[in-house]
Every structure is written in structure tokens, then in C-alpha cells.
Coordinates of C-alpha atoms in Angstrom, one line a residue:
M1 CA 0.0 0.0 0.0
T2 CA 1.2 3.5 -0.9
S3 CA 0.4 6.7 1.0
N4 CA 0.3 10.2 -0.4
F5 CA 4.0 11.1 -0.8
V6 CA 3.3 14.5 -2.4
A7 CA 0.9 15.5 0.4
E8 CA 3.5 14.5 3.0
L9 CA 6.1 16.7 1.4
K10 CA 3.7 19.6 1.1
W11 CA 3.0 20.0 4.9
R12 CA 6.7 19.6 5.6
G13 CA 7.5 22.5 3.2
M14 CA 9.6 20.3 1.0
I15 CA 8.1 21.1 -2.5
H16 CA 9.5 23.8 -4.8
D17 CA 8.4 22.5 -8.2
V18 CA 6.5 19.4 -9.2
M19 CA 5.5 18.2 -12.6
P20 CA 1.7 18.0 -13.3
E21 CA 0.1 14.6 -12.6
T22 CA 3.0 13.5 -10.4
E23 CA 0.8 13.0 -7.3
E24 CA -1.8 11.0 -9.2
H25 CA 1.0 8.9 -10.8
L26 CA 2.4 8.0 -7.4
L27 CA -1.0 7.1 -6.0
E28 CA -1.7 4.5 -8.7
Q29 CA 0.9 1.9 -7.5
M30 CA 4.4 1.5 -6.1
R31 CA 6.8 3.6 -8.2
S32 CA 10.6 4.0 -8.3
A33 CA 12.3 7.4 -8.0
Y34 CA 16.0 8.4 -7.8
V35 CA 18.2 11.1 -6.4
G36 CA 21.8 11.7 -7.4
F37 CA 24.7 12.1 -5.0
D38 CA 28.2 13.3 -5.6
P39 CA 30.8 10.7 -4.5
T40 CA 33.9 12.9 -4.4
A41 CA 34.2 12.5 -0.6
D42 CA 34.0 9.5 1.7
S43 CA 31.2 11.1 3.6
L44 CA 28.0 13.0 2.9
H45 CA 27.3 16.2 4.9
I46 CA 24.1 17.8 6.2
G47 CA 23.7 19.7 2.9
N48 CA 22.9 16.3 1.5
L49 CA 20.2 15.6 4.1
V50 CA 17.3 17.2 2.1
P51 CA 17.6 14.8 -0.9
I52 CA 18.3 11.9 1.6
M53 CA 15.0 12.7 3.4
L54 CA 13.2 12.9 0.1
L55 CA 14.2 9.3 -0.6
A56 CA 13.4 8.3 3.0
F57 CA 9.9 9.8 2.9
F58 CA 9.4 8.2 -0.5
Q59 CA 10.2 4.7 0.8
R60 CA 8.1 5.3 3.9
S61 CA 5.2 6.1 1.6
G62 CA 5.5 2.6 0.1
H63 CA 7.7 3.4 -3.0
R64 CA 11.2 2.2 -4.0
P65 CA 14.0 4.7 -3.7
V66 CA 17.1 4.6 -5.9
A67 CA 20.3 6.4 -4.8
L68 CA 22.5 7.2 -7.8
V69 CA 26.2 7.8 -7.1
G70 CA 27.7 10.0 -9.8
G71 CA 30.9 8.0 -10.5
A72 CA 31.0 9.1 -14.1
T73 CA 30.8 12.8 -13.3
G74 CA 33.1 12.2 -10.4
M75 CA 35.7 11.1 -12.8
I76 CA 35.2 14.3 -14.9
G77 CA 35.6 16.5 -11.8
D78 CA 34.0 19.9 -11.5
P79 CA 33.5 21.2 -15.0
S80 CA 33.4 24.8 -13.9
G81 CA 36.9 24.4 -12.3
K82 CA 35.7 26.6 -9.5
S83 CA 35.0 24.2 -6.7
S84 CA 37.8 23.0 -4.3
E85 CA 35.4 20.2 -3.1
R86 CA 35.2 18.4 -6.4
N87 CA 38.4 16.9 -7.9
L88 CA 39.2 14.3 -10.5
L89 CA 39.1 10.9 -8.8
D90 CA 40.2 7.4 -9.8
E91 CA 37.9 4.4 -9.9
K92 CA 39.2 2.8 -6.7
T93 CA 38.6 6.0 -4.7
L94 CA 35.1 6.4 -6.2
R95 CA 34.2 2.8 -5.2
H96 CA 35.4 3.4 -1.7
N97 CA 33.4 6.6 -1.4
Q98 CA 30.4 4.8 -2.8
E99 CA 30.5 2.2 0.0
C100 CA 30.9 4.9 2.6
V101 CA 27.9 6.8 1.1
R102 CA 25.8 3.5 1.1
K103 CA 26.6 2.9 4.7
Q104 CA 25.4 6.4 5.7
L105 CA 22.3 6.1 3.5
S106 CA 21.4 2.8 5.2
Q107 CA 20.7 4.9 8.4
F108 CA 17.8 6.3 6.5
L109 CA 16.9 3.7 3.9
D110 CA 16.2 0.0 3.9
F111 CA 18.7 -1.7 1.6
S112 CA 18.4 -5.2 3.0
S113 CA 15.0 -6.4 4.2
G114 CA 14.1 -8.1 0.9
S115 CA 10.8 -6.1 0.7
E116 CA 9.4 -5.1 -2.7
N117 CA 10.4 -1.5 -2.1
Q118 CA 13.9 -2.2 -0.8
A119 CA 16.3 0.7 -1.7
L120 CA 18.8 0.3 -4.5
M121 CA 22.1 2.0 -5.1
V122 CA 23.5 2.5 -8.6
N123 CA 26.6 4.1 -10.0
N124 CA 26.3 5.9 -13.4
Y125 CA 30.0 5.0 -14.1
D126 CA 28.8 1.4 -14.7
W127 CA 26.8 2.3 -17.8
M128 CA 28.8 5.4 -18.9
K129 CA 32.3 3.8 -18.9
E130 CA 31.7 1.8 -22.1
F131 CA 29.7 4.5 -23.9
S132 CA 31.9 6.1 -26.6
F133 CA 31.7 9.8 -27.4
L134 CA 30.5 9.0 -30.9
D135 CA 27.8 6.6 -29.7
F136 CA 26.6 9.2 -27.2
I137 CA 26.3 12.1 -29.7
R138 CA 24.6 9.8 -32.2
D139 CA 22.2 8.0 -29.9
V140 CA 21.4 10.7 -27.4
G141 CA 22.7 14.1 -28.5
K142 CA 20.7 14.3 -31.7
H143 CA 17.4 14.2 -29.7
I144 CA 18.0 17.5 -27.8
T145 CA 18.5 20.8 -29.6
V146 CA 21.0 23.4 -28.5
N147 CA 18.1 25.9 -28.3
Y148 CA 16.4 23.6 -25.7
M149 CA 19.6 23.4 -23.7
M150 CA 20.3 27.2 -23.9
A151 CA 16.8 27.9 -22.5
K152 CA 17.7 26.3 -19.2
D153 CA 18.2 28.7 -16.3
S154 CA 21.3 26.8 -15.2
V155 CA 22.9 27.6 -18.6
K156 CA 21.6 31.1 -19.0
N157 CA 22.8 32.1 -15.5
R158 CA 26.3 30.9 -16.3
L159 CA 26.4 32.6 -19.7
T160 CA 25.1 35.9 -18.4
G161 CA 26.8 35.9 -15.0
E162 CA 29.7 37.9 -13.8
S163 CA 32.3 35.4 -15.0
A164 CA 33.9 36.4 -18.3
D165 CA 35.2 32.8 -18.7
G166 CA 32.0 31.5 -20.3
M167 CA 31.1 27.9 -20.0
S168 CA 33.1 24.8 -20.9
F169 CA 31.7 22.2 -23.3
T170 CA 31.8 19.7 -20.4
E171 CA 29.7 22.0 -18.2
F172 CA 27.3 22.7 -21.0
T173 CA 26.6 19.0 -21.7
Y174 CA 26.3 18.0 -18.1
Q175 CA 22.5 18.2 -18.3
M176 CA 22.7 15.7 -21.2
V177 CA 24.7 13.2 -19.0
Q178 CA 22.2 13.6 -16.1
G179 CA 19.3 13.4 -18.5
Y180 CA 20.7 10.1 -19.9
D181 CA 20.9 8.7 -16.3
F182 CA 17.2 9.3 -16.0
L183 CA 16.5 7.6 -19.3
H184 CA 18.8 4.6 -18.4
L185 CA 17.0 4.1 -15.0
Y186 CA 13.6 4.5 -16.7
Q187 CA 14.5 1.7 -19.2
N188 CA 16.3 -0.6 -16.7
Q189 CA 14.8 0.0 -13.3
K190 CA 11.3 1.3 -14.2
C191 CA 12.3 4.6 -12.6
T192 CA 9.7 7.2 -13.4
L193 CA 10.5 10.1 -11.1
Q194 CA 13.7 12.1 -10.4
M195 CA 14.0 14.3 -7.4
G196 CA 16.5 16.9 -6.3
G197 CA 17.1 20.5 -5.2
S198 CA 15.4 23.4 -7.0
D199 CA 18.6 24.2 -8.9
Q200 CA 18.4 20.8 -10.6
W201 CA 15.0 21.4 -12.3
G202 CA 16.6 22.1 -15.7
N203 CA 18.7 18.9 -15.6
I204 CA 15.8 16.8 -14.4
T205 CA 13.4 18.0 -17.1
T206 CA 16.0 17.3 -19.8
G207 CA 15.8 13.7 -18.5
T208 CA 12.0 13.7 -18.9
E209 CA 12.4 15.0 -22.4
L210 CA 14.8 12.1 -23.3
I211 CA 12.4 9.6 -21.9
R212 CA 9.6 11.1 -24.1
R213 CA 11.7 11.3 -27.3
I214 CA 13.8 8.1 -27.0
G215 CA 12.0 5.9 -24.5
G216 CA 8.5 6.8 -25.7
G217 CA 7.3 7.1 -22.2
K218 CA 6.7 9.7 -19.5
G219 CA 9.0 10.8 -16.7
Y220 CA 8.2 13.0 -13.7
A221 CA 10.1 15.6 -11.8
L222 CA 9.9 17.0 -8.2
T223 CA 12.3 19.4 -6.6
C224 CA 12.5 20.8 -3.0
P225 CA 13.6 24.3 -2.0
L226 CA 17.2 25.0 -1.3
I227 CA 17.4 25.3 2.5
T228 CA 18.7 28.6 3.9
K229 CA 19.1 29.9 7.5
S230 CA 16.9 32.7 8.8
D231 CA 19.9 35.0 9.1
G232 CA 20.8 34.5 5.5
S233 CA 23.9 32.4 6.1
K234 CA 24.4 29.0 4.3
F235 CA 22.7 26.0 5.8
G236 CA 25.1 23.1 6.7
K237 CA 28.2 25.2 7.3
S238 CA 29.8 26.1 10.6
E239 CA 32.9 28.1 11.4
G240 CA 34.9 25.0 10.9
G241 CA 33.4 24.2 7.5
N242 CA 30.9 21.4 6.5
I243 CA 29.0 19.5 9.2
W244 CA 29.7 15.9 8.0
L245 CA 27.6 12.7 8.7
D246 CA 30.8 10.8 9.4
A247 CA 31.6 10.8 13.1
N248 CA 35.3 10.9 12.4
R249 CA 34.9 14.1 10.4
T250 CA 32.3 15.8 12.7
S251 CA 31.9 14.3 16.2
P252 CA 28.4 13.4 17.3
Y253 CA 28.8 16.2 20.0
K254 CA 29.5 18.9 17.4
F255 CA 26.8 17.5 15.2
Y256 CA 24.3 17.7 18.0
Q257 CA 25.4 21.2 19.0
Y258 CA 24.9 22.5 15.4
W259 CA 21.2 21.6 15.6
L260 CA 20.8 22.7 19.2
N261 CA 22.0 26.2 18.3
T262 CA 19.5 26.8 15.5
S263 CA 17.2 29.8 15.8
D264 CA 13.5 29.4 16.8
E265 CA 12.4 30.1 13.2
D266 CA 14.8 27.6 11.7
A267 CA 14.0 24.9 14.3
E268 CA 10.3 25.1 13.4
K269 CA 11.2 24.6 9.7
Y270 CA 13.9 22.0 10.2
I271 CA 12.0 19.7 12.5
K272 CA 9.5 19.1 9.6
I273 CA 12.2 18.5 7.1
F274 CA 14.9 16.5 9.0
T275 CA 12.9 14.3 11.3
F276 CA 10.3 11.6 10.9
L277 CA 8.0 13.0 13.5
D278 CA 4.3 13.2 12.4
K279 CA 2.4 16.4 11.9
E280 CA 0.4 16.1 15.2
T281 CA 3.6 15.6 17.3
I282 CA 5.3 18.6 15.6
D283 CA 2.2 20.8 16.1
V284 CA 2.2 20.0 19.8
L285 CA 5.9 20.6 20.1
V286 CA 5.6 24.0 18.4
Q287 CA 2.8 25.0 20.7
E288 CA 4.8 24.0 23.8
H289 CA 7.9 25.7 22.5
N290 CA 6.0 29.0 21.9
K291 CA 4.7 29.0 25.5
A292 CA 8.3 28.8 26.9
P293 CA 10.8 29.6 24.1
H294 CA 13.7 29.9 26.6
M295 CA 13.4 26.1 27.2
R296 CA 14.3 25.5 23.6
L297 CA 12.1 22.4 23.3
L298 CA 12.1 22.5 19.5
Q299 CA 15.9 22.7 19.3
K300 CA 16.4 19.9 21.8
R301 CA 14.0 17.5 20.1
L302 CA 15.4 18.4 16.7
A303 CA 18.9 17.8 17.8
E304 CA 18.0 14.5 19.5
E305 CA 16.0 13.1 16.6
V306 CA 18.6 13.9 13.9
T307 CA 21.6 12.7 16.0
I308 CA 19.8 9.4 16.7
T309 CA 19.0 8.9 12.9
V310 CA 22.5 9.8 11.6
H311 CA 24.5 8.2 14.5
S312 CA 22.7 6.2 17.2
K313 CA 20.9 6.3 20.6
E314 CA 24.1 5.4 22.3
D315 CA 25.9 8.4 20.6
L316 CA 23.1 10.7 21.7
E317 CA 23.4 9.5 25.3
N318 CA 27.2 10.1 25.2
V319 CA 26.5 13.6 23.7
L320 CA 24.0 14.4 26.5
K321 CA 26.6 13.3 29.1
A322 CA 29.2 15.5 27.5
S323 CA 26.8 18.4 27.5
A324 CA 26.1 17.9 31.2
I325 CA 29.8 18.2 31.9
L326 CA 29.7 21.8 30.9
F327 CA 26.2 22.7 31.9
G328 CA 25.1 20.3 34.7
K329 CA 26.3 18.1 37.4
S330 CA 28.9 15.5 36.4
T331 CA 31.6 13.4 38.0
S332 CA 35.2 12.5 37.3
E333 CA 34.0 9.2 35.9
D334 CA 31.8 11.0 33.4
L335 CA 34.8 13.0 32.2
K336 CA 36.9 9.9 31.9
G337 CA 34.2 8.3 29.8
L338 CA 34.7 10.8 27.0
D339 CA 36.7 9.9 24.0
E340 CA 39.5 12.3 23.1
K341 CA 37.7 13.9 20.1
T342 CA 34.6 14.6 22.2
F343 CA 36.7 15.9 25.1
L344 CA 38.5 18.4 22.8
D345 CA 35.2 19.4 21.3
V346 CA 33.5 20.0 24.7
F347 CA 36.5 22.1 25.8
E348 CA 37.2 23.8 22.5
G349 CA 38.6 27.3 23.2
V350 CA 39.4 26.6 26.8
P351 CA 43.0 27.7 27.8
Q352 CA 45.6 24.9 27.8
A353 CA 49.1 24.4 29.1
E354 CA 51.5 21.5 28.6
V355 CA 53.1 19.5 31.4
T356 CA 55.4 16.5 31.1
I357 CA 54.7 13.0 32.0
A358 CA 57.6 13.2 34.4
D359 CA 55.7 15.9 36.3
I360 CA 52.7 13.6 36.6
N361 CA 54.7 10.6 37.6
E362 CA 56.4 12.5 40.4
G363 CA 53.0 14.0 41.5
L364 CA 52.3 17.6 40.3
D365 CA 51.4 19.8 43.3
M366 CA 48.4 22.1 43.0
I367 CA 50.3 25.4 43.3
A368 CA 52.5 24.4 40.4
A369 CA 49.5 23.1 38.4
L370 CA 47.6 26.4 38.9
A371 CA 50.4 29.0 38.7
A372 CA 54.1 28.2 38.2
K373 CA 53.7 25.5 35.6
T374 CA 50.7 26.8 33.7
Q375 CA 49.9 30.5 34.6
F376 CA 46.2 29.5 34.9
L377 CA 46.3 31.8 38.0
D378 CA 48.7 34.7 38.0
S379 CA 50.6 33.9 41.2
N380 CA 51.3 31.2 43.8
G381 CA 49.5 33.4 46.4
A382 CA 46.3 33.5 44.2
A383 CA 46.5 29.7 43.9
R384 CA 46.7 29.2 47.7
R385 CA 43.8 31.7 48.2
E386 CA 41.5 29.9 45.8
L387 CA 42.4 26.5 47.2
K388 CA 41.7 27.7 50.8
Q389 CA 38.3 29.0 49.6
N390 CA 37.5 25.5 48.2
A391 CA 37.1 27.0 44.7
I392 CA 39.4 24.6 42.8
S393 CA 38.4 21.3 41.2
V394 CA 40.5 18.6 39.4
N395 CA 38.3 16.6 37.0
K396 CA 35.1 18.0 38.6
E397 CA 36.1 17.1 42.2
K398 CA 37.1 19.7 44.8
V399 CA 40.8 19.5 46.0
K400 CA 42.9 21.1 48.8
E401 CA 46.4 22.5 48.6
D402 CA 48.0 19.2 49.5
Y403 CA 46.5 17.3 46.5
L404 CA 48.9 15.8 44.0
I405 CA 48.0 15.3 40.3
T406 CA 49.1 11.8 39.3
G407 CA 48.5 9.2 36.5
K408 CA 45.1 8.3 38.0
D409 CA 43.8 11.7 37.2
L410 CA 44.6 11.4 33.4
I411 CA 41.6 11.5 31.0
N412 CA 42.5 9.4 27.9
N413 CA 46.0 9.2 29.3
K414 CA 46.5 12.7 28.2
F415 CA 44.4 15.4 29.8
V416 CA 43.6 16.8 33.3
L417 CA 40.7 19.3 33.7
L418 CA 41.2 22.1 36.2
Q419 CA 38.3 24.3 37.2
R420 CA 38.0 27.5 39.3
G421 CA 34.4 28.2 40.5
K422 CA 31.7 27.1 38.1
K423 CA 32.7 28.4 34.7
N424 CA 36.5 28.9 34.6
Y425 CA 38.1 25.8 33.0
F426 CA 41.7 25.0 32.2
V427 CA 43.1 21.9 30.4
L428 CA 46.5 20.4 31.2
V429 CA 47.9 18.5 28.2
V430 CA 50.4 15.8 29.2
K431 CA 53.3 15.4 26.8

């Protein structure tokens, strides 16, 4: 049984353009639709989450999602030559990246249950690698006029833009390659719908035109809005660059914090797009949030849901423990449970000083740890005064002047956390 996919996207604010009769086409029976992904990195980032969610909602509506990895275009590189993110890659690297992308998509899509609408991953390199240039221009190119291609906004914008460099032949014909992908999947996988961002409309409709002219059938197109932040800055970026789905590139703690720090306006929009919560649940959440915005209920639920989906419940629990270290009650054991990357993320920007392992093995006295060795406090006298006032903690536990820092205090065999009062932290790095 299929449910109304287009209606689902409408209330979530995820439709920019949709070809006429698409909704009726999808309600008739189970259909197949695809979205393309760039395989030039071994991880997707949250800028890819919108097309991923399109496929996820599509599958949950009873249809079959197809994830296309653009290996052929990945081997061309970025035709505009302007992007540092897209470089020419060899086949081995592309295959590795494809497997990494598949693993990340499997957090959202069912690739293995054996159900009729089980997701499929394909790589356009597999059908383009044996396609000669002469064959392509004879069998495909003759069906699309230059006038048709020139009329696309994606082409017009490049030709009339600020750049005086014009447009390379590769870049100009990119819509033909993408259009052929749609035709190929229509003929071989019964794929009748292509989805993507609103900037892809021209390329997608070129595919529907090839299906009509060569395949003698009908293809459909659906695009979602390009997501922006309410302050005008780019969605999916932080000061450190992309927010990746791979935990080794962006830790679950930083990933969670990105969502937690969204504005009220963005949180209300994002929770519809990036979570699987139903309309009733979201409406209640929005009402509760509006009654007490300072509680940030929307942001917390958004951050929790997306972190669980992309990572896991266990990762979320660890993130919440890490957050409590800064903003709530926690123990030395909680601190020692953090992995090194999360520890560094939690205490990013906190002053640091190096001490030697010899210092630790001998037992580092608190006066030296606070002043002489680190300059955390400006004098030995200030260190003694704070210690007498019971204001100093080592790894979240209060200490006196006679305390010695030893190997048992090391976090990840490398760090010791000093604290004065509630909010003044200092990290000792043991070398």
C-alpha cells in the first residue's frame, strides 16, 4: 500500500516544483524514484540531508528509492573548475566513497529487508564507462537541440553571469549526461521520477524529455527548496566548514550542537524536514515551545532526533553526558568516559598548558599546576587563596592545597581538567 507522498512533502514544506500529474502517478501503485549524490568525498554532509530525506519519505510512503552515485561525473571532476570540493578521482577511490555513502544512507533507507520497495544503489559510471563519445552524440545528443539546452536557467545564468570565462563544453553538456541517467534508469529500473534541489530542475526535465523522445514514455520531476538559514547564512556550514555525517569528520557532540544552536524560526522549519515526527507531534511541540521559548524544546527535540538517525541512541546518550559536563552536574567518571575527540570538542577554546609525563609521575602539586607551571592563575598566592576557599576542582572534584595530580587523574592518558568556580576551565595536556 502506498500513501500520499506529495501531500506528506507539502505539509513539511519540501516542494518547490512538481510536474503536473506526479501526485496521481504515485498514488496509482508503487513507483521508483531516484536522487543523485556526488561521490567525491567518503562522507555526505548535512547539505545532502534534504535529498536523503526525500528518498526516506518516498520509501516510507511505500515506494522504491534509488540512490544514484555520480561516479562518471566524479571522474570528470568539477566542469566549472571553481570548486575546491570536487576533484578528479580514480575508480578505486570512487568505489570506496560509494561504499561509505551507502553505509550512511542505510541509516535512513532499507537496503536489505528483501521487501518489494527495498532501496537500490547504482553508479552511473557502470553504464557510462563503455559509452563512446561518438555513440553518445549519435544515440542521445541528436534528440536534444542546442536551443532547448540554452533555454535552461542553469545555462543562462552561467552565460550571463559575472564570469567572463564563459562555459566549458563539459559543463554545458552536463545536463545531457544527467538526462541520460534518468533515461537509463527508466528503461532498466522502471524509474519514473527524479528528485533533487530546485537548482536541478533544468537537468531533471532534460531527462524527462529524453524519456519522451527516446523511451517513448513519461518521466516526472519533483524538486525541493534550497534550504537557507533565517539569518541569510548558508545551511550546513559552521565556522569549521561542513557538518559531516561521518563521526570521524564531525563528532556526534559537534553534530548535536549544530542543531541545538538553531534559531526558533529555523528549528520550526527544520523539524518538519529533517525528522520523521508526524504532523500532530510537531504541532504540539511548536505550541509547547511557543509557551516557553527559553526552554528551547524544539531545538532539543530536533537535535536529538537527527543525532539518533544519523548516528545512534548510544551516541546521543554520550552527547548528553558530554553536554552535562559543561552545563550540569557530572563526575570524574563521566569525564573519563569521554573519547579524546569529544573531550576536545567540549572544551574547545578553553585555555591549555603543557606539562610533562615526568611531572605527573612525580606527582604535580596544585600550586605548580595552577600557577608556576601553567599560569592558569597569576601567582602562587592567588592559587593558595583559591584552594583555601575550596574553589578549585580537578576533573570536577574539589581539592585542597596538599593534593597531587598523578596518573590516576589522566583523561584518555593525556588530559587533566582544572576548574575554578563554576565556569572557569583550564586543560592540562600531558606530553
